[in-house]
Backbone as JSON Lines, residues from 0, in Angstrom:
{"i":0,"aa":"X","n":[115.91,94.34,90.49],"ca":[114.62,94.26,91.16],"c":[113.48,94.44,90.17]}
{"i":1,"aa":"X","n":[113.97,95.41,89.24],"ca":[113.03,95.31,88.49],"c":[112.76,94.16,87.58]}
{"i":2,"aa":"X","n":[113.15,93.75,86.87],"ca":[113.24,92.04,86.06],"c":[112.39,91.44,87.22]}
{"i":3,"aa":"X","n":[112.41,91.01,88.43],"ca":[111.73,90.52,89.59],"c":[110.79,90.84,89.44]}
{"i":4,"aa":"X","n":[110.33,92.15,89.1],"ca":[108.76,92.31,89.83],"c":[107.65,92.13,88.45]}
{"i":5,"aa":"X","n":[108.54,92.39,87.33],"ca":[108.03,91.94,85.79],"c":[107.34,90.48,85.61]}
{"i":6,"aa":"X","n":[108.79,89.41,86.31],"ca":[108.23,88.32,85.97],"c":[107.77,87.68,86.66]}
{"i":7,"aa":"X","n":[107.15,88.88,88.37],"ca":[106.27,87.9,89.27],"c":[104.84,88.07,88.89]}
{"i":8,"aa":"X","n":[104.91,89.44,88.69],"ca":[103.47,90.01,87.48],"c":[103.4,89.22,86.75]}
{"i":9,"aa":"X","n":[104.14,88.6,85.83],"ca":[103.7,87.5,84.45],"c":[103.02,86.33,84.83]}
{"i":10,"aa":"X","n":[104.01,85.89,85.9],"ca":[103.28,84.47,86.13],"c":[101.9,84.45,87.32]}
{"i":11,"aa":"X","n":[102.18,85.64,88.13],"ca":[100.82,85.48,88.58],"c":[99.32,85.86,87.79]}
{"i":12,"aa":"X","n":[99.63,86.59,86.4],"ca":[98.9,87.07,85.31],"c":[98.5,86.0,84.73]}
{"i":13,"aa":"X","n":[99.64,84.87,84.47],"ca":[99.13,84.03,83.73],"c":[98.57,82.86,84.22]}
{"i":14,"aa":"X","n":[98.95,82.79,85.89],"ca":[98.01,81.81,86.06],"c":[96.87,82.18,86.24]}
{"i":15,"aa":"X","n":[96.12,83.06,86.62],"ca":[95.04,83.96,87.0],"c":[94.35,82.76,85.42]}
{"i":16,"aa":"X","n":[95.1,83.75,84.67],"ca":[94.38,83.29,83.02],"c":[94.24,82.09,82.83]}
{"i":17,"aa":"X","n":[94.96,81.15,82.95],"ca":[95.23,80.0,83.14],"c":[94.41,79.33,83.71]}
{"i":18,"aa":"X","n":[93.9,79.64,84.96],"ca":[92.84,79.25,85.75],"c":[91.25,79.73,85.08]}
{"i":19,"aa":"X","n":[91.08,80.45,84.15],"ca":[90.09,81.21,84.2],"c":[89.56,82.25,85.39]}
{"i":20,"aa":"X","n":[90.58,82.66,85.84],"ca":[89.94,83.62,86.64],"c":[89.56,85.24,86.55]}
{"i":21,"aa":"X","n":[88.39,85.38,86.57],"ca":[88.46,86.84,85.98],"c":[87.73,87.92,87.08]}
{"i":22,"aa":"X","n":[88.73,88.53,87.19],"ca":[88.47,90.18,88.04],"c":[86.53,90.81,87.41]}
{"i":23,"aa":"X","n":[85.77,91.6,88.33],"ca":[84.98,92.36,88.07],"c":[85.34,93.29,87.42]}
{"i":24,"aa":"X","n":[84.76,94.15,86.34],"ca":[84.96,94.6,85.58],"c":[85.14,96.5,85.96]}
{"i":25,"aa":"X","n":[84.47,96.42,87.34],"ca":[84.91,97.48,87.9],"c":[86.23,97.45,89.16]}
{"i":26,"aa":"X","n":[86.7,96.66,88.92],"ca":[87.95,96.55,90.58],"c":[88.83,97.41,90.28]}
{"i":27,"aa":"X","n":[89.44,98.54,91.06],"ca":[90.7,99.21,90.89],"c":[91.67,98.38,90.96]}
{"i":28,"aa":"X","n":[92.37,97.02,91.11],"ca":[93.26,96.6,91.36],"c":[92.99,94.95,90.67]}
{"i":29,"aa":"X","n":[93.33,94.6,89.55],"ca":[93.47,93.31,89.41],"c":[93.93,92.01,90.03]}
{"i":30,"aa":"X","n":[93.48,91.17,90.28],"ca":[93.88,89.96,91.61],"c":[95.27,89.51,91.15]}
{"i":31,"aa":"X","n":[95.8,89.9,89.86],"ca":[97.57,89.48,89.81],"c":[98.51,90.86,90.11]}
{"i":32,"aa":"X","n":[97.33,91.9,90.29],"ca":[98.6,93.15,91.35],"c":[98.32,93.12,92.12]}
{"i":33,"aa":"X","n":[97.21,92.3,92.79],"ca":[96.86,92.42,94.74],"c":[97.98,90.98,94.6]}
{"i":34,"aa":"X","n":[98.34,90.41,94.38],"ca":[99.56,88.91,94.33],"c":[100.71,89.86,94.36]}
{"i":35,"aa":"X","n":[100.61,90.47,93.38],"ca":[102.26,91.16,93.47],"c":[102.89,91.86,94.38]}
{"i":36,"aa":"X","n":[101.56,92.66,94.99],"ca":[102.14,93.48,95.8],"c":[102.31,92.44,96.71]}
{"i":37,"aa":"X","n":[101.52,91.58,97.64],"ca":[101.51,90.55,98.3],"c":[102.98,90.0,98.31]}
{"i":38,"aa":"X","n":[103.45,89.12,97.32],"ca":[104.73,88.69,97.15],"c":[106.13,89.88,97.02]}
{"i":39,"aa":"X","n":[105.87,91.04,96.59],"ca":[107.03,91.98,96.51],"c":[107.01,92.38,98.55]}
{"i":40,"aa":"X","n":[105.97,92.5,98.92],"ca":[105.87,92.67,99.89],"c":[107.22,91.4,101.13]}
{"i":41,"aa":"X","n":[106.73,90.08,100.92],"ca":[107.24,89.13,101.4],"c":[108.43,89.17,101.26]}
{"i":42,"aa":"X","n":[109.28,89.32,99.44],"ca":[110.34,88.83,99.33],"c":[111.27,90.34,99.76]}
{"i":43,"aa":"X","n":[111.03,91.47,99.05],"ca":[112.01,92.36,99.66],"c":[111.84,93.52,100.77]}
{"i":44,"aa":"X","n":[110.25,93.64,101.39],"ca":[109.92,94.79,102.54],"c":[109.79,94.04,103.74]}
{"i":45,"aa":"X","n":[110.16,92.54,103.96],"ca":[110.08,92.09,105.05],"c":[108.5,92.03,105.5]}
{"i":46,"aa":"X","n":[107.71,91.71,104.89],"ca":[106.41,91.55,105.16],"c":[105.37,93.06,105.13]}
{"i":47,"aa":"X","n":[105.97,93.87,105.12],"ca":[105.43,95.35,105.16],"c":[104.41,95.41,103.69]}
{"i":48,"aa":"X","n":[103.28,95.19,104.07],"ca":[102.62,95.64,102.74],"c":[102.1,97.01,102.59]}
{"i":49,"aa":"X","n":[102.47,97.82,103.51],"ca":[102.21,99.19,103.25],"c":[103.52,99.97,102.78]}
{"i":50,"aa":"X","n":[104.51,99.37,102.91],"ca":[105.52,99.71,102.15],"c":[105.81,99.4,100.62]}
{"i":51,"aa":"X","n":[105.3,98.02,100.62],"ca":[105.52,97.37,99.01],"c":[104.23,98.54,98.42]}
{"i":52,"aa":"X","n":[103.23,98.88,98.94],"ca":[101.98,99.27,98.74],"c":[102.27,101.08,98.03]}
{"i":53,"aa":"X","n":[103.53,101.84,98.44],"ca":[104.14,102.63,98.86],"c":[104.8,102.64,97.59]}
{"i":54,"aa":"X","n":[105.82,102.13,97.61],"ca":[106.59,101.53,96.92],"c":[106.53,101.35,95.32]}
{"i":55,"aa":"X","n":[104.84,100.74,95.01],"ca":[104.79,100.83,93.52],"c":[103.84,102.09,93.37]}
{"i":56,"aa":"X","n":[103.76,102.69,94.25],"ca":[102.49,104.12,94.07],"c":[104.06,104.9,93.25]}
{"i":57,"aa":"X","n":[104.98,104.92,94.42],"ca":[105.89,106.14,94.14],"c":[106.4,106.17,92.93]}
{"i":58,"aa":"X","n":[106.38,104.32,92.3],"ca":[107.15,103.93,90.99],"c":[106.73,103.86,90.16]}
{"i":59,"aa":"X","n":[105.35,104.41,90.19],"ca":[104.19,104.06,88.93],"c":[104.3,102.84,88.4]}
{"i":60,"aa":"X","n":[104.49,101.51,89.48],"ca":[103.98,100.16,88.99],"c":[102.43,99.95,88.92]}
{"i":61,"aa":"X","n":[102.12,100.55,89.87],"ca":[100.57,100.33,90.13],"c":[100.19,101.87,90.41]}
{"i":62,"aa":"X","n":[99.42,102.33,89.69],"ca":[99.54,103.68,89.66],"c":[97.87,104.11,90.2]}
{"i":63,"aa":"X","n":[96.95,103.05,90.42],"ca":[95.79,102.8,91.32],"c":[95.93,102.39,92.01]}
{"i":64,"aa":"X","n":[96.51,103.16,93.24],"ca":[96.86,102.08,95.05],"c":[95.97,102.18,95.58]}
{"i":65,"aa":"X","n":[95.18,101.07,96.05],"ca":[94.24,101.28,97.01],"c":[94.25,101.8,98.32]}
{"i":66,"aa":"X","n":[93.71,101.31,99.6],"ca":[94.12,102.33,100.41],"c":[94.78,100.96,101.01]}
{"i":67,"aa":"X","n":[95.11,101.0,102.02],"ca":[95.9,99.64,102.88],"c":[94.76,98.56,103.37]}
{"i":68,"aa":"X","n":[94.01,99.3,103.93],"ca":[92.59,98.46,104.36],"c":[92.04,97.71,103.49]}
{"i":69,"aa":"X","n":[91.35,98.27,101.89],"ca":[91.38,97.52,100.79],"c":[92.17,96.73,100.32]}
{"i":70,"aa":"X","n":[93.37,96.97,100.4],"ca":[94.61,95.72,100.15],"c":[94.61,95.05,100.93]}
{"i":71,"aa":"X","n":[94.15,94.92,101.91],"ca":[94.43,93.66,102.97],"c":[92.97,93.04,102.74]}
{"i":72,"aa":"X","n":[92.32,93.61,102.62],"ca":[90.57,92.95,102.34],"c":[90.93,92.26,101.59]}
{"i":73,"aa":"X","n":[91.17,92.46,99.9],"ca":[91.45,91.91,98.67],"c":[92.82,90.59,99.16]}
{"i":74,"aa":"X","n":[93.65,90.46,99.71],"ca":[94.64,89.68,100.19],"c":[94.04,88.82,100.82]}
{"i":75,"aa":"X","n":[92.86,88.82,101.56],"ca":[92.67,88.22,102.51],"c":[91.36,87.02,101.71]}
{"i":76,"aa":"X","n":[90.58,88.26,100.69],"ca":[89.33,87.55,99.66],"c":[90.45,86.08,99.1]}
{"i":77,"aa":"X","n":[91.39,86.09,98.69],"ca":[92.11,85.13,97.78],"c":[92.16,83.93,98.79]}
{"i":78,"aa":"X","n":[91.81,82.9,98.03],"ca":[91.69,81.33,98.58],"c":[93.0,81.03,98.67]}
{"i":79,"aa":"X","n":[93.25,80.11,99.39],"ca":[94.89,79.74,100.05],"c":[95.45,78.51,98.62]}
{"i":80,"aa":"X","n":[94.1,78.12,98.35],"ca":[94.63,77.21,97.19],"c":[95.11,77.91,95.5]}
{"i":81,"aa":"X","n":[94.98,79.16,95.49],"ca":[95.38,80.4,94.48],"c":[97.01,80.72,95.02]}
């Protein structure tokens, strides 16, 4: 699982970059860990993003969790064509 969540981080990192897309310089959460959690969410918590959300707090993947409300704001800011 872990190898998984490395190289969903990479490629959503690199397309971010790829695209030129760049985060505010104050956001607690970069738009390729609001993706990750998003997708770790989908593929192994069954859609639960307060669990995936949970999940990398406890694992120190993301060691700035927002609160759930902010994660779903930020999930929701991302264009469908991203």
């Amino acid at each position: 699982m872990e190898e998984q969540i490395i190289m969903i981080f990479c490629f959503c990192d690199d397309y971010f970059k790829s695209k030129e897309i760049n985060d505010w310089h104050n956001v607690k959460l970069a738009t390729s860990e609001v993706m990750l959690t998003y997708v770790i969410a989908m593929r192994f918590f069954y859609g639960s993003l307060a669990t995936a959300r949970n999940f990398f707090h406890e694992h120190k993947y993301i060691p700035n969790a927002m609160s759930p409300s902010g994660l779903n704001k930020r999930i929701h800011k991302i264009p469908n064509e991203w």
